[in-house]
Coordinates of N, CA and C in Angstrom, one line a residue:
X113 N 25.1 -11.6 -10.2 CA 24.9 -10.3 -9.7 C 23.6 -10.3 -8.8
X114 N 22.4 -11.1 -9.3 CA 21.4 -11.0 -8.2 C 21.1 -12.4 -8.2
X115 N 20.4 -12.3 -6.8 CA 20.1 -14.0 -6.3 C 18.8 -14.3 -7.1
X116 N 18.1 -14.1 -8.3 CA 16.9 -14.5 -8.6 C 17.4 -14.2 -10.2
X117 N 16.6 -15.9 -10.5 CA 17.5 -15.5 -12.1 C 16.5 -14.5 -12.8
X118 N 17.2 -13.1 -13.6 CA 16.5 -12.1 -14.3 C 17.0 -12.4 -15.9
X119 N 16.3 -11.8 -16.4 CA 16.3 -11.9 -18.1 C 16.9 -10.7 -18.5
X120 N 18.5 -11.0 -19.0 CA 19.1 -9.9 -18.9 C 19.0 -8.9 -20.6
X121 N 18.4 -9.5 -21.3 CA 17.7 -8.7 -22.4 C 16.4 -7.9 -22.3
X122 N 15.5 -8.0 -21.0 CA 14.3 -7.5 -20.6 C 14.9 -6.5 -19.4
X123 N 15.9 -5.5 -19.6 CA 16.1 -4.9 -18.1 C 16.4 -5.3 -17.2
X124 N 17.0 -6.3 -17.0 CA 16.9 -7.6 -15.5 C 15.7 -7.5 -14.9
X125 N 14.6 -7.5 -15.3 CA 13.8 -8.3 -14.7 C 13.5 -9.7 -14.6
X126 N 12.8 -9.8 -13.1 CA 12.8 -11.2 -12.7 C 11.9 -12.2 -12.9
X127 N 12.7 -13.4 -13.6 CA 11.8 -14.3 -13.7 C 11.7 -15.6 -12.6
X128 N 11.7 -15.4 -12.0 CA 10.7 -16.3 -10.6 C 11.0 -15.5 -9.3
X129 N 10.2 -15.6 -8.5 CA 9.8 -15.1 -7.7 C 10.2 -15.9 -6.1
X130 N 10.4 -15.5 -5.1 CA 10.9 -16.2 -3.8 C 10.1 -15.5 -2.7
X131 N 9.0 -16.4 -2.3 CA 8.0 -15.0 -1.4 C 9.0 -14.9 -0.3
X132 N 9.9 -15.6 -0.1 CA 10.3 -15.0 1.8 C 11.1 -14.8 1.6
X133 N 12.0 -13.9 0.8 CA 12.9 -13.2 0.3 C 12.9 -11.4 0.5
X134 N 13.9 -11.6 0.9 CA 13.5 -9.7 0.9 C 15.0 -9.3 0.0
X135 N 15.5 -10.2 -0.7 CA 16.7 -9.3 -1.4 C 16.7 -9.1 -2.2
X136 N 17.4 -7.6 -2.5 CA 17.9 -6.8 -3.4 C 17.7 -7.0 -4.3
X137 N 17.0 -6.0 -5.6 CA 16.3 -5.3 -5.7 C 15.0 -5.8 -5.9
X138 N 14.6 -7.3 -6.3 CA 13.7 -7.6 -6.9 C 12.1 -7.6 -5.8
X139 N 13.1 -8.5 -4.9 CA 11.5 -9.3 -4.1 C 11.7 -7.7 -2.8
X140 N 12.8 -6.8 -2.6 CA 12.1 -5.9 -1.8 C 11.0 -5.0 -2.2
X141 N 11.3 -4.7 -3.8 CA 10.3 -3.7 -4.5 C 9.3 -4.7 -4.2
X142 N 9.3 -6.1 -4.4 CA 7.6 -6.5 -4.8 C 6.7 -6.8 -3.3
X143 N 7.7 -6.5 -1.7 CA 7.2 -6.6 -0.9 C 6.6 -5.1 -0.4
X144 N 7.5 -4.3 -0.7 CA 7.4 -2.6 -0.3 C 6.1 -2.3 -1.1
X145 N 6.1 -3.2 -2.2 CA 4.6 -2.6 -3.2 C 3.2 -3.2 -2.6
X146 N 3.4 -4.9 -2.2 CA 2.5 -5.3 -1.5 C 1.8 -4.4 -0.6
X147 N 2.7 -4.3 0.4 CA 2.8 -3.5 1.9 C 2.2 -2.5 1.8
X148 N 2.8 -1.5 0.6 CA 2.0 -0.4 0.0 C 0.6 -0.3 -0.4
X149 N 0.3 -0.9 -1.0 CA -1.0 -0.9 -1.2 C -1.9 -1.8 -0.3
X150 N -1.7 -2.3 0.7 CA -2.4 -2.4 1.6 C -2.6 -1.8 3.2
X151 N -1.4 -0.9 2.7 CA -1.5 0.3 4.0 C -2.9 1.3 3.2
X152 N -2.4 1.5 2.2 CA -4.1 2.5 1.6 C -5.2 1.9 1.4
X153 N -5.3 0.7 1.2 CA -6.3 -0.2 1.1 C -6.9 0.0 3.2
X154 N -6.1 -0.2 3.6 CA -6.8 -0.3 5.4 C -7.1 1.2 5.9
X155 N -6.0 2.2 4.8 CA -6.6 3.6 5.7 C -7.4 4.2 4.7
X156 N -7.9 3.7 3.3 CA -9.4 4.1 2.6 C -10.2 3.5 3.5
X157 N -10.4 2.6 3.3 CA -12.0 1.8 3.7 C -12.3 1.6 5.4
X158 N -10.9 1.9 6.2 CA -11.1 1.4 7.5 C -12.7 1.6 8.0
X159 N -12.3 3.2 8.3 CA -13.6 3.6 8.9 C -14.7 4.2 8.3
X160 N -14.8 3.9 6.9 CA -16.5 3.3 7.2 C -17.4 2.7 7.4
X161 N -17.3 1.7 7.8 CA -18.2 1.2 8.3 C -18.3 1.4 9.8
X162 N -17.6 2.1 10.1 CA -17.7 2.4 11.4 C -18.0 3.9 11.8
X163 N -18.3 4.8 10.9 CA -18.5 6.2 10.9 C -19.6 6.8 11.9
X164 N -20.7 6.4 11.3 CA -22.0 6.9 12.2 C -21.2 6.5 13.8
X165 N -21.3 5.2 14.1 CA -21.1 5.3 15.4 C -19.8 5.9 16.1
X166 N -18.9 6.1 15.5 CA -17.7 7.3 15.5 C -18.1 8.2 15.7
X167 N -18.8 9.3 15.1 CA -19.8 9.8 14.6 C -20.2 10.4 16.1
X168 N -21.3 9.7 16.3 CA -22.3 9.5 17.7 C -20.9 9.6 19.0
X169 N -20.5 9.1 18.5 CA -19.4 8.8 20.8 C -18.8 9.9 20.7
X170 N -18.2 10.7 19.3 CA -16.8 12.0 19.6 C -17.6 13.0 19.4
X171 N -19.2 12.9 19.0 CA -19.9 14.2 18.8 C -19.1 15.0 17.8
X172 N -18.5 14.9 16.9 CA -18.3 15.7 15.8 C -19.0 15.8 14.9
X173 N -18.7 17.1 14.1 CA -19.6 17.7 12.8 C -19.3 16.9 11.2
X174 N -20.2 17.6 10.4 CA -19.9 17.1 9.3 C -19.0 17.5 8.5
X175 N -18.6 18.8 8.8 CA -17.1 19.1 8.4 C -15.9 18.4 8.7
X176 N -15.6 18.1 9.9 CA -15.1 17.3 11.1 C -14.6 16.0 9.7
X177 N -15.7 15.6 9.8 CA -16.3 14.1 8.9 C -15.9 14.3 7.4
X178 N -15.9 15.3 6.9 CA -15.0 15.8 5.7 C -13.9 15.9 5.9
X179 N -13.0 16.2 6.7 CA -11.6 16.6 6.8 C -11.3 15.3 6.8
X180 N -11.5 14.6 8.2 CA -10.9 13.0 8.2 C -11.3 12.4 6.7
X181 N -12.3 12.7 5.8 CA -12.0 12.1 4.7 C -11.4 12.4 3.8
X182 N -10.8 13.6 3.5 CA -9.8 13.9 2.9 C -8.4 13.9 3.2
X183 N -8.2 13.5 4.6 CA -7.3 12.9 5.3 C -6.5 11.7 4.7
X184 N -8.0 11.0 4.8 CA -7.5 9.8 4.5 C -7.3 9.8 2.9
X185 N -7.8 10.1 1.8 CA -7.9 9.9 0.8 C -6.1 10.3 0.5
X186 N -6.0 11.8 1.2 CA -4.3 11.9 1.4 C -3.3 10.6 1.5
X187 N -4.1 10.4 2.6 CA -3.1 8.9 3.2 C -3.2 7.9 2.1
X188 N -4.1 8.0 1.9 CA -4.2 6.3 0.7 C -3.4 7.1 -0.8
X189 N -3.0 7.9 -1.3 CA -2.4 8.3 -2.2 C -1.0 8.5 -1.9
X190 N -0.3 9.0 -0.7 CA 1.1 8.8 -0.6 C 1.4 7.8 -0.5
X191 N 0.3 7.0 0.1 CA 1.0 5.4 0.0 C 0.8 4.4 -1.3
X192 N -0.1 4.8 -1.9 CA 0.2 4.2 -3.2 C 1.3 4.7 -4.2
X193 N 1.8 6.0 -3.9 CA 2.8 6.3 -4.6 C 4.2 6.4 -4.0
X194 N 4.3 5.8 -3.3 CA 5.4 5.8 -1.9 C 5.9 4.5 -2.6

């Protein structure tokens, strides 16, 4: 029934793994999760380190600077639950 042998007393979960695999259901969930959590991993932390000088060139406020962070904190939470 699936191309990766699963343990069919454990839920069919999978026991070994195929990284360049994208089939059904096993290795897509484990690439969609990767992918996921490194989409919120790049839109938490992107732009700090680059704030102040952000900051400085768009002339925005500190409110400004609160919204895009709660922005982003949005963004890094739908995608870890996505």
């Amino acid at each position: 029934q699936y191309t990766l042998r699963v343990d069919e007393h454990d839920h069919d979960k999978a026991k070994e793994v195929h990284l360049f695999s994208v089939d059904r259901p096993h290795m897509r969930a484990f690439h969609c999760s990767w992918f996921a959590l490194f989409c919120a991993f790049l839109i938490w932390f992107s732009i700090s380190p680059l704030l102040s000088q952000i900051r400085d060139d768009l002339d925005i406020s500190n409110e400004d600077i609160w919204t895009s962070s709660l922005a982003s904190l949005q963004g890094a939470l739908f995608m870890r639950f996505l």
